[in-house]
């Protein structure tokens, strides 16, 4: 699904001054929504699932230890991301890949370690995400990702991304376990759901911002189903590639695409591209 999300509102001069209370970065800090965006996003969600399983199985730290370790890595990368003055493909997508792992681990900790039912975690994450969106909109008057140009907006953006991953993990596990569809059919189901969102956006006029965030949530269980299908043993309905091979394969593709985008800058906002060429 390729489209550009639009602003829901254009702040007045007073509004601009208000949102500028956070550090203004001048340039948008996230990529344009292109086919590259969605491909890398799905690959990152797949890696989030397989890498979380791999680390939990091989690291010997337990689910809690791995969660603490990966959260620390994520915190470091987010510090770097916040300190950049504009979108940088390598930094941005490293943060997304790590937040995918952490979001998966948060959901898994609640379900596996604390015994919280999937129905409860799905509901709680949905409520928390809704609260983030409400707070974001009340402060900034927009949820558009084309205006992530202040510290405040970037903070709301990454909070929303974290909880979309956690919600997608919990909701995906709930659907696959309750419906017992298996990995492949689950991937098809979530793929069809994303297709329905695209259809609603392009043909029925569903708001671009909400289309984006709904699709963003749905790509999480889609990628997780694909990762499980490739990595899990054949006896469990998978292909049997294993978490090591699957994670390495997808990380290699992600790295190749990020390097390509870093060189070509095909996912950099047009205004930013124009200004850089003019300079």
PDB file of C-alpha atoms in Angstrom:
ATOM      1  CA  UNK A   1       0.000   0.000   0.000  1.00  0.00           C
ATOM      2  CA  UNK A   2       1.646   3.208  -1.115  1.00  0.00           C
ATOM      3  CA  UNK A   3       0.260   6.602  -0.323  1.00  0.00           C
ATOM      4  CA  UNK A   4       1.254   9.730   1.499  1.00  0.00           C
ATOM      5  CA  UNK A   5      -0.412  10.590   4.773  1.00  0.00           C
ATOM      6  CA  UNK A   6      -1.758  14.100   4.891  1.00  0.00           C
ATOM      7  CA  UNK A   7      -1.968  16.718   7.567  1.00  0.00           C
ATOM      8  CA  UNK A   8      -5.228  16.765   9.498  1.00  0.00           C
ATOM      9  CA  UNK A   9      -4.760  20.413  10.285  1.00  0.00           C
ATOM     10  CA  UNK A  10      -2.458  23.296   9.510  1.00  0.00           C
ATOM     11  CA  UNK A  11      -1.388  25.179  12.644  1.00  0.00           C
ATOM     12  CA  UNK A  12      -1.689  28.932  12.733  1.00  0.00           C
ATOM     13  CA  UNK A  13       1.265  31.121  13.604  1.00  0.00           C
ATOM     14  CA  UNK A  14       0.252  30.945  17.251  1.00  0.00           C
ATOM     15  CA  UNK A  15      -0.157  27.200  17.012  1.00  0.00           C
ATOM     16  CA  UNK A  16       3.243  26.866  15.398  1.00  0.00           C
ATOM     17  CA  UNK A  17       4.768  28.812  18.240  1.00  0.00           C
ATOM     18  CA  UNK A  18       2.997  26.547  20.705  1.00  0.00           C
ATOM     19  CA  UNK A  19       4.211  23.304  19.179  1.00  0.00           C
ATOM     20  CA  UNK A  20       7.666  24.800  18.937  1.00  0.00           C
ATOM     21  CA  UNK A  21       7.946  24.641  22.711  1.00  0.00           C
ATOM     22  CA  UNK A  22       9.782  21.402  22.034  1.00  0.00           C
ATOM     23  CA  UNK A  23      13.061  21.566  20.128  1.00  0.00           C
ATOM     24  CA  UNK A  24      12.215  22.147  16.441  1.00  0.00           C
ATOM     25  CA  UNK A  25      14.337  19.993  14.143  1.00  0.00           C
ATOM     26  CA  UNK A  26      13.242  21.817  10.953  1.00  0.00           C
ATOM     27  CA  UNK A  27      13.240  18.630   8.871  1.00  0.00           C
ATOM     28  CA  UNK A  28      10.772  15.782   9.136  1.00  0.00           C
ATOM     29  CA  UNK A  29      12.346  12.944  11.138  1.00  0.00           C
ATOM     30  CA  UNK A  30      10.558  10.000   9.470  1.00  0.00           C
ATOM     31  CA  UNK A  31      10.601   8.649   5.891  1.00  0.00           C
ATOM     32  CA  UNK A  32       8.079   9.188   3.143  1.00  0.00           C
ATOM     33  CA  UNK A  33       5.434   6.447   2.963  1.00  0.00           C
ATOM     34  CA  UNK A  34       6.504   4.559  -0.154  1.00  0.00           C
ATOM     35  CA  UNK A  35       6.602   0.904  -1.140  1.00  0.00           C
ATOM     36  CA  UNK A  36      10.072   0.768   0.446  1.00  0.00           C
ATOM     37  CA  UNK A  37       8.575   1.888   3.738  1.00  0.00           C
ATOM     38  CA  UNK A  38       6.025  -0.912   3.835  1.00  0.00           C
ATOM     39  CA  UNK A  39       8.463  -3.597   2.672  1.00  0.00           C
ATOM     40  CA  UNK A  40      11.032  -2.710   5.341  1.00  0.00           C
ATOM     41  CA  UNK A  41       8.308  -2.337   7.972  1.00  0.00           C
ATOM     42  CA  UNK A  42       6.995  -5.864   7.333  1.00  0.00           C
ATOM     43  CA  UNK A  43      10.548  -7.244   7.301  1.00  0.00           C
ATOM     44  CA  UNK A  44      11.267  -5.506  10.621  1.00  0.00           C
ATOM     45  CA  UNK A  45       8.152  -7.017  12.178  1.00  0.00           C
ATOM     46  CA  UNK A  46       9.232 -10.448  10.957  1.00  0.00           C
ATOM     47  CA  UNK A  47      12.670  -9.950  12.491  1.00  0.00           C
ATOM     48  CA  UNK A  48      11.020  -8.706  15.675  1.00  0.00           C
ATOM     49  CA  UNK A  49       9.237 -12.036  16.037  1.00  0.00           C
ATOM     50  CA  UNK A  50      12.089 -14.352  15.058  1.00  0.00           C
ATOM     51  CA  UNK A  51      14.833 -12.369  16.825  1.00  0.00           C
ATOM     52  CA  UNK A  52      12.833 -12.263  20.063  1.00  0.00           C
ATOM     53  CA  UNK A  53      12.402 -16.054  19.883  1.00  0.00           C
ATOM     54  CA  UNK A  54      16.077 -16.525  18.987  1.00  0.00           C
ATOM     55  CA  UNK A  55      17.383 -14.372  21.823  1.00  0.00           C
ATOM     56  CA  UNK A  56      15.048 -16.006  24.312  1.00  0.00           C
ATOM     57  CA  UNK A  57      16.200 -19.468  23.238  1.00  0.00           C
ATOM     58  CA  UNK A  58      19.947 -18.884  22.762  1.00  0.00           C
ATOM     59  CA  UNK A  59      21.025 -15.997  24.992  1.00  0.00           C
ATOM     60  CA  UNK A  60      20.440 -17.833  28.256  1.00  0.00           C
ATOM     61  CA  UNK A  61      19.147 -14.663  29.915  1.00  0.00           C
ATOM     62  CA  UNK A  62      15.519 -15.655  30.110  1.00  0.00           C
ATOM     63  CA  UNK A  63      12.646 -13.611  28.764  1.00  0.00           C
ATOM     64  CA  UNK A  64      13.072 -10.878  31.375  1.00  0.00           C
ATOM     65  CA  UNK A  65      16.841 -10.583  30.884  1.00  0.00           C
ATOM     66  CA  UNK A  66      16.524 -10.382  27.119  1.00  0.00           C
ATOM     67  CA  UNK A  67      13.806  -7.742  27.501  1.00  0.00           C
ATOM     68  CA  UNK A  68      16.061  -5.576  29.688  1.00  0.00           C
ATOM     69  CA  UNK A  69      19.011  -5.971  27.311  1.00  0.00           C
ATOM     70  CA  UNK A  70      17.066  -5.117  24.163  1.00  0.00           C
ATOM     71  CA  UNK A  71      15.322  -2.205  25.890  1.00  0.00           C
ATOM     72  CA  UNK A  72      18.755  -0.787  26.755  1.00  0.00           C
ATOM     73  CA  UNK A  73      19.873  -1.095  23.118  1.00  0.00           C
ATOM     74  CA  UNK A  74      16.656   0.581  22.000  1.00  0.00           C
ATOM     75  CA  UNK A  75      17.149   3.451  24.443  1.00  0.00           C
ATOM     76  CA  UNK A  76      20.639   4.110  23.065  1.00  0.00           C
ATOM     77  CA  UNK A  77      19.438   4.127  19.454  1.00  0.00           C
ATOM     78  CA  UNK A  78      16.489   6.387  20.289  1.00  0.00           C
ATOM     79  CA  UNK A  79      18.869   8.875  21.912  1.00  0.00           C
ATOM     80  CA  UNK A  80      20.810   8.946  18.643  1.00  0.00           C
ATOM     81  CA  UNK A  81      17.556   9.255  16.653  1.00  0.00           C
ATOM     82  CA  UNK A  82      16.347  12.196  18.739  1.00  0.00           C
ATOM     83  CA  UNK A  83      19.689  13.971  18.355  1.00  0.00           C
ATOM     84  CA  UNK A  84      19.669  13.814  14.568  1.00  0.00           C
ATOM     85  CA  UNK A  85      18.395  16.929  12.821  1.00  0.00           C
ATOM     86  CA  UNK A  86      16.651  15.074   9.987  1.00  0.00           C
ATOM     87  CA  UNK A  87      15.622  11.609   8.843  1.00  0.00           C
ATOM     88  CA  UNK A  88      18.546   9.176   8.619  1.00  0.00           C
ATOM     89  CA  UNK A  89      17.579   5.799   7.149  1.00  0.00           C
ATOM     90  CA  UNK A  90      20.127   3.748   9.105  1.00  0.00           C
ATOM     91  CA  UNK A  91      19.276   5.230  12.491  1.00  0.00           C
ATOM     92  CA  UNK A  92      15.529   5.279  11.904  1.00  0.00           C
ATOM     93  CA  UNK A  93      15.199   1.669  10.740  1.00  0.00           C
ATOM     94  CA  UNK A  94      17.543   0.388  13.455  1.00  0.00           C
ATOM     95  CA  UNK A  95      15.161   1.970  15.960  1.00  0.00           C
ATOM     96  CA  UNK A  96      12.149   0.352  14.255  1.00  0.00           C
ATOM     97  CA  UNK A  97      13.805  -3.083  14.219  1.00  0.00           C
ATOM     98  CA  UNK A  98      14.690  -2.824  17.919  1.00  0.00           C
ATOM     99  CA  UNK A  99      11.280  -1.474  18.888  1.00  0.00           C
ATOM    100  CA  UNK A 100       9.756  -4.423  17.040  1.00  0.00           C
ATOM    101  CA  UNK A 101      11.755  -6.805  19.230  1.00  0.00           C
ATOM    102  CA  UNK A 102      10.956  -4.885  22.424  1.00  0.00           C
ATOM    103  CA  UNK A 103       7.251  -4.631  21.586  1.00  0.00           C
ATOM    104  CA  UNK A 104       7.154  -8.394  21.042  1.00  0.00           C
ATOM    105  CA  UNK A 105       8.973  -9.026  24.329  1.00  0.00           C
ATOM    106  CA  UNK A 106       6.610  -6.758  26.280  1.00  0.00           C
ATOM    107  CA  UNK A 107       3.622  -8.759  25.054  1.00  0.00           C
ATOM    108  CA  UNK A 108       5.384 -12.092  25.596  1.00  0.00           C
ATOM    109  CA  UNK A 109       6.404 -11.145  29.144  1.00  0.00           C
ATOM    110  CA  UNK A 110       2.854 -10.292  30.096  1.00  0.00           C
ATOM    111  CA  UNK A 111       1.467 -13.473  28.551  1.00  0.00           C
ATOM    112  CA  UNK A 112       4.174 -16.050  29.301  1.00  0.00           C
ATOM    113  CA  UNK A 113       5.758 -14.764  32.523  1.00  0.00           C
ATOM    114  CA  UNK A 114       2.794 -13.110  34.205  1.00  0.00           C
ATOM    115  CA  UNK A 115      -0.011 -15.232  32.786  1.00  0.00           C
ATOM    116  CA  UNK A 116      -2.069 -12.300  31.556  1.00  0.00           C
ATOM    117  CA  UNK A 117      -4.672 -13.539  29.024  1.00  0.00           C
ATOM    118  CA  UNK A 118      -4.255 -12.402  25.430  1.00  0.00           C
ATOM    119  CA  UNK A 119      -7.730 -10.886  25.516  1.00  0.00           C
ATOM    120  CA  UNK A 120      -6.592  -8.648  28.369  1.00  0.00           C
ATOM    121  CA  UNK A 121      -3.257  -7.617  26.829  1.00  0.00           C
ATOM    122  CA  UNK A 122      -4.903  -6.865  23.489  1.00  0.00           C
ATOM    123  CA  UNK A 123      -7.530  -4.693  25.160  1.00  0.00           C
ATOM    124  CA  UNK A 124      -5.022  -2.886  27.386  1.00  0.00           C
ATOM    125  CA  UNK A 125      -2.599  -2.158  24.544  1.00  0.00           C
ATOM    126  CA  UNK A 126      -5.476  -0.874  22.392  1.00  0.00           C
ATOM    127  CA  UNK A 127      -6.558   1.477  25.185  1.00  0.00           C
ATOM    128  CA  UNK A 128      -3.002   2.700  25.826  1.00  0.00           C
ATOM    129  CA  UNK A 129      -2.470   3.331  22.108  1.00  0.00           C
ATOM    130  CA  UNK A 130      -5.748   5.248  21.948  1.00  0.00           C
ATOM    131  CA  UNK A 131      -4.633   7.373  24.910  1.00  0.00           C
ATOM    132  CA  UNK A 132      -1.334   8.127  23.140  1.00  0.00           C
ATOM    133  CA  UNK A 133      -3.197   9.206  19.990  1.00  0.00           C
ATOM    134  CA  UNK A 134      -5.621  11.386  21.959  1.00  0.00           C
ATOM    135  CA  UNK A 135      -2.818  13.067  23.914  1.00  0.00           C
ATOM    136  CA  UNK A 136      -0.814  13.540  20.712  1.00  0.00           C
ATOM    137  CA  UNK A 137      -3.726  15.137  18.875  1.00  0.00           C
ATOM    138  CA  UNK A 138      -4.794  17.333  21.786  1.00  0.00           C
ATOM    139  CA  UNK A 139      -1.283  18.766  22.027  1.00  0.00           C
ATOM    140  CA  UNK A 140      -0.282  18.930  18.359  1.00  0.00           C
ATOM    141  CA  UNK A 141      -3.652  19.032  16.522  1.00  0.00           C
ATOM    142  CA  UNK A 142      -2.392  16.461  14.022  1.00  0.00           C
ATOM    143  CA  UNK A 143      -1.354  12.803  13.906  1.00  0.00           C
ATOM    144  CA  UNK A 144       0.312  13.138  10.526  1.00  0.00           C
ATOM    145  CA  UNK A 145       3.760  11.647  10.147  1.00  0.00           C
ATOM    146  CA  UNK A 146       4.623  14.440   7.720  1.00  0.00           C
ATOM    147  CA  UNK A 147       5.116  16.830  10.622  1.00  0.00           C
ATOM    148  CA  UNK A 148       7.436  14.935  12.977  1.00  0.00           C
ATOM    149  CA  UNK A 149       9.659  17.973  13.334  1.00  0.00           C
ATOM    150  CA  UNK A 150       9.666  18.730  17.062  1.00  0.00           C
ATOM    151  CA  UNK A 151      10.844  16.753  20.074  1.00  0.00           C
ATOM    152  CA  UNK A 152       7.273  16.574  21.350  1.00  0.00           C
ATOM    153  CA  UNK A 153       5.876  15.119  18.132  1.00  0.00           C
ATOM    154  CA  UNK A 154       8.751  12.689  17.807  1.00  0.00           C
ATOM    155  CA  UNK A 155       8.155  11.472  21.366  1.00  0.00           C
ATOM    156  CA  UNK A 156       4.486  10.817  20.636  1.00  0.00           C
ATOM    157  CA  UNK A 157       5.425   9.136  17.355  1.00  0.00           C
ATOM    158  CA  UNK A 158       7.782   6.605  18.951  1.00  0.00           C
ATOM    159  CA  UNK A 159       5.360   5.905  21.798  1.00  0.00           C
ATOM    160  CA  UNK A 160       2.686   5.161  19.219  1.00  0.00           C
ATOM    161  CA  UNK A 161       5.047   2.924  17.238  1.00  0.00           C
ATOM    162  CA  UNK A 162       5.976   0.961  20.383  1.00  0.00           C
ATOM    163  CA  UNK A 163       2.377   0.272  21.317  1.00  0.00           C
ATOM    164  CA  UNK A 164       1.374  -0.588  17.733  1.00  0.00           C
ATOM    165  CA  UNK A 165       3.964  -3.361  17.894  1.00  0.00           C
ATOM    166  CA  UNK A 166       2.802  -4.545  21.310  1.00  0.00           C
ATOM    167  CA  UNK A 167      -0.854  -4.423  20.226  1.00  0.00           C
ATOM    168  CA  UNK A 168      -0.108  -6.146  16.926  1.00  0.00           C
ATOM    169  CA  UNK A 169       1.751  -8.924  18.738  1.00  0.00           C
ATOM    170  CA  UNK A 170      -1.030  -9.544  21.256  1.00  0.00           C
ATOM    171  CA  UNK A 171      -3.841  -9.271  18.692  1.00  0.00           C
ATOM    172  CA  UNK A 172      -1.989 -11.509  16.227  1.00  0.00           C
ATOM    173  CA  UNK A 173      -1.395 -14.189  18.857  1.00  0.00           C
ATOM    174  CA  UNK A 174      -5.015 -13.938  19.961  1.00  0.00           C
ATOM    175  CA  UNK A 175      -6.347 -14.418  16.429  1.00  0.00           C
ATOM    176  CA  UNK A 176      -3.957 -17.246  15.533  1.00  0.00           C
ATOM    177  CA  UNK A 177      -4.544 -19.144  18.800  1.00  0.00           C
ATOM    178  CA  UNK A 178      -8.290 -18.674  19.065  1.00  0.00           C
ATOM    179  CA  UNK A 179      -8.996 -19.309  15.398  1.00  0.00           C
ATOM    180  CA  UNK A 180      -6.282 -21.966  15.069  1.00  0.00           C
ATOM    181  CA  UNK A 181      -5.597 -20.935  11.476  1.00  0.00           C
ATOM    182  CA  UNK A 182      -1.925 -21.776  11.343  1.00  0.00           C
ATOM    183  CA  UNK A 183       0.863 -19.430  10.311  1.00  0.00           C
ATOM    184  CA  UNK A 184       0.238 -19.315   6.567  1.00  0.00           C
ATOM    185  CA  UNK A 185      -3.504 -18.714   6.739  1.00  0.00           C
ATOM    186  CA  UNK A 186      -2.979 -16.125   9.479  1.00  0.00           C
ATOM    187  CA  UNK A 187      -0.590 -14.238   7.172  1.00  0.00           C
ATOM    188  CA  UNK A 188      -3.179 -14.366   4.383  1.00  0.00           C
ATOM    189  CA  UNK A 189      -5.898 -13.108   6.743  1.00  0.00           C
ATOM    190  CA  UNK A 190      -3.867 -10.110   7.894  1.00  0.00           C
ATOM    191  CA  UNK A 191      -2.749  -9.423   4.329  1.00  0.00           C
ATOM    192  CA  UNK A 192      -6.389  -9.283   3.256  1.00  0.00           C
ATOM    193  CA  UNK A 193      -7.162  -6.950   6.161  1.00  0.00           C
ATOM    194  CA  UNK A 194      -4.414  -4.576   4.998  1.00  0.00           C
ATOM    195  CA  UNK A 195      -5.791  -4.803   1.471  1.00  0.00           C
ATOM    196  CA  UNK A 196      -9.225  -3.839   2.802  1.00  0.00           C
ATOM    197  CA  UNK A 197      -7.736  -0.773   4.498  1.00  0.00           C
ATOM    198  CA  UNK A 198      -6.014   0.217   1.243  1.00  0.00           C
ATOM    199  CA  UNK A 199      -9.294  -0.195  -0.646  1.00  0.00           C
ATOM    200  CA  UNK A 200     -11.153   1.879   1.940  1.00  0.00           C
ATOM    201  CA  UNK A 201      -8.528   4.603   1.629  1.00  0.00           C
ATOM    202  CA  UNK A 202      -8.221   4.777  -2.144  1.00  0.00           C
ATOM    203  CA  UNK A 203     -11.827   4.046  -3.118  1.00  0.00           C
ATOM    204  CA  UNK A 204     -13.991   4.995  -0.143  1.00  0.00           C
ATOM    205  CA  UNK A 205     -12.127   8.013   1.149  1.00  0.00           C
ATOM    206  CA  UNK A 206     -10.938   6.668   4.500  1.00  0.00           C
ATOM    207  CA  UNK A 207      -8.758   9.366   6.094  1.00  0.00           C
ATOM    208  CA  UNK A 208      -5.097   8.969   5.120  1.00  0.00           C
ATOM    209  CA  UNK A 209      -3.771   9.345   8.653  1.00  0.00           C
ATOM    210  CA  UNK A 210      -6.041   6.673  10.103  1.00  0.00           C
ATOM    211  CA  UNK A 211      -5.476   4.415   7.091  1.00  0.00           C
ATOM    212  CA  UNK A 212      -1.755   4.638   7.770  1.00  0.00           C
ATOM    213  CA  UNK A 213      -1.960   3.799  11.468  1.00  0.00           C
ATOM    214  CA  UNK A 214      -4.442   0.934  11.001  1.00  0.00           C
ATOM    215  CA  UNK A 215      -2.214  -0.583   8.318  1.00  0.00           C
ATOM    216  CA  UNK A 216       0.824   0.011  10.536  1.00  0.00           C
ATOM    217  CA  UNK A 217      -0.771  -2.039  13.318  1.00  0.00           C
ATOM    218  CA  UNK A 218      -1.830  -4.837  10.958  1.00  0.00           C
ATOM    219  CA  UNK A 219       1.641  -5.234   9.443  1.00  0.00           C
ATOM    220  CA  UNK A 220       2.867  -6.440  12.847  1.00  0.00           C
ATOM    221  CA  UNK A 221       0.828  -9.695  12.960  1.00  0.00           C
ATOM    222  CA  UNK A 222       1.371 -10.108   9.197  1.00  0.00           C
ATOM    223  CA  UNK A 223       5.144 -10.040   9.633  1.00  0.00           C
ATOM    224  CA  UNK A 224       4.995 -12.218  12.740  1.00  0.00           C
ATOM    225  CA  UNK A 225       2.928 -14.857  10.930  1.00  0.00           C
ATOM    226  CA  UNK A 226       5.420 -14.856   8.060  1.00  0.00           C
ATOM    227  CA  UNK A 227       8.341 -15.165  10.481  1.00  0.00           C
ATOM    228  CA  UNK A 228       6.737 -18.038  12.376  1.00  0.00           C
ATOM    229  CA  UNK A 229       5.817 -19.810   9.131  1.00  0.00           C
ATOM    230  CA  UNK A 230       9.416 -19.705   7.916  1.00  0.00           C
ATOM    231  CA  UNK A 231      11.160 -20.398  11.228  1.00  0.00           C
ATOM    232  CA  UNK A 232       8.994 -22.946  13.028  1.00  0.00           C
ATOM    233  CA  UNK A 233       9.415 -26.728  12.556  1.00  0.00           C
ATOM    234  CA  UNK A 234       7.388 -28.463   9.879  1.00  0.00           C
ATOM    235  CA  UNK A 235       5.607 -30.458  12.561  1.00  0.00           C
ATOM    236  CA  UNK A 236       4.244 -27.192  13.962  1.00  0.00           C
ATOM    237  CA  UNK A 237       3.057 -25.925  10.597  1.00  0.00           C
ATOM    238  CA  UNK A 238       6.191 -24.046   9.579  1.00  0.00           C
ATOM    239  CA  UNK A 239       8.858 -24.442   6.915  1.00  0.00           C
ATOM    240  CA  UNK A 240      11.585 -25.323   9.411  1.00  0.00           C
ATOM    241  CA  UNK A 241      14.211 -22.728   8.463  1.00  0.00           C
ATOM    242  CA  UNK A 242      14.843 -21.936  12.123  1.00  0.00           C
ATOM    243  CA  UNK A 243      15.068 -18.582  13.885  1.00  0.00           C
ATOM    244  CA  UNK A 244      18.781 -18.093  13.103  1.00  0.00           C
ATOM    245  CA  UNK A 245      18.454 -18.491   9.331  1.00  0.00           C
ATOM    246  CA  UNK A 246      15.170 -16.579   9.133  1.00  0.00           C
ATOM    247  CA  UNK A 247      16.473 -13.666  11.211  1.00  0.00           C
ATOM    248  CA  UNK A 248      19.740 -13.502   9.248  1.00  0.00           C
ATOM    249  CA  UNK A 249      17.912 -13.642   5.905  1.00  0.00           C
ATOM    250  CA  UNK A 250      15.512 -10.820   6.706  1.00  0.00           C
ATOM    251  CA  UNK A 251      18.178  -8.695   8.394  1.00  0.00           C
ATOM    252  CA  UNK A 252      20.294  -8.996   5.242  1.00  0.00           C
ATOM    253  CA  UNK A 253      17.413  -7.807   3.063  1.00  0.00           C
ATOM    254  CA  UNK A 254      16.659  -4.942   5.465  1.00  0.00           C
ATOM    255  CA  UNK A 255      20.317  -3.896   5.467  1.00  0.00           C
ATOM    256  CA  UNK A 256      20.450  -3.940   1.673  1.00  0.00           C
ATOM    257  CA  UNK A 257      17.313  -1.807   1.354  1.00  0.00           C
ATOM    258  CA  UNK A 258      18.448   0.670   4.017  1.00  0.00           C
ATOM    259  CA  UNK A 259      21.840   1.087   2.330  1.00  0.00           C
ATOM    260  CA  UNK A 260      20.061   1.624  -0.998  1.00  0.00           C
ATOM    261  CA  UNK A 261      17.778   4.269   0.512  1.00  0.00           C
ATOM    262  CA  UNK A 262      20.680   5.961   2.285  1.00  0.00           C
ATOM    263  CA  UNK A 263      22.421   6.360  -1.069  1.00  0.00           C
ATOM    264  CA  UNK A 264      19.457   7.200  -3.303  1.00  0.00           C
ATOM    265  CA  UNK A 265      17.405   9.103  -0.695  1.00  0.00           C
ATOM    266  CA  UNK A 266      14.231   7.910  -2.406  1.00  0.00           C
ATOM    267  CA  UNK A 267      12.315   7.978   0.883  1.00  0.00           C
ATOM    268  CA  UNK A 268      13.327  11.481   1.969  1.00  0.00           C
ATOM    269  CA  UNK A 269      10.589  14.123   2.020  1.00  0.00           C
ATOM    270  CA  UNK A 270      10.434  16.106  -1.228  1.00  0.00           C
ATOM    271  CA  UNK A 271      10.802  19.490   0.481  1.00  0.00           C
ATOM    272  CA  UNK A 272      13.906  18.287   2.248  1.00  0.00           C
ATOM    273  CA  UNK A 273      15.347  16.907  -0.994  1.00  0.00           C
ATOM    274  CA  UNK A 274      14.710  20.200  -2.791  1.00  0.00           C
ATOM    275  CA  UNK A 275      16.325  22.277  -0.079  1.00  0.00           C
ATOM    276  CA  UNK A 276      19.404  20.073   0.013  1.00  0.00           C
ATOM    277  CA  UNK A 277      19.818  20.266  -3.774  1.00  0.00           C
ATOM    278  CA  UNK A 278      19.404  24.034  -3.675  1.00  0.00           C
ATOM    279  CA  UNK A 279      22.095  24.290  -0.989  1.00  0.00           C
TER     280      UNK A 279
END
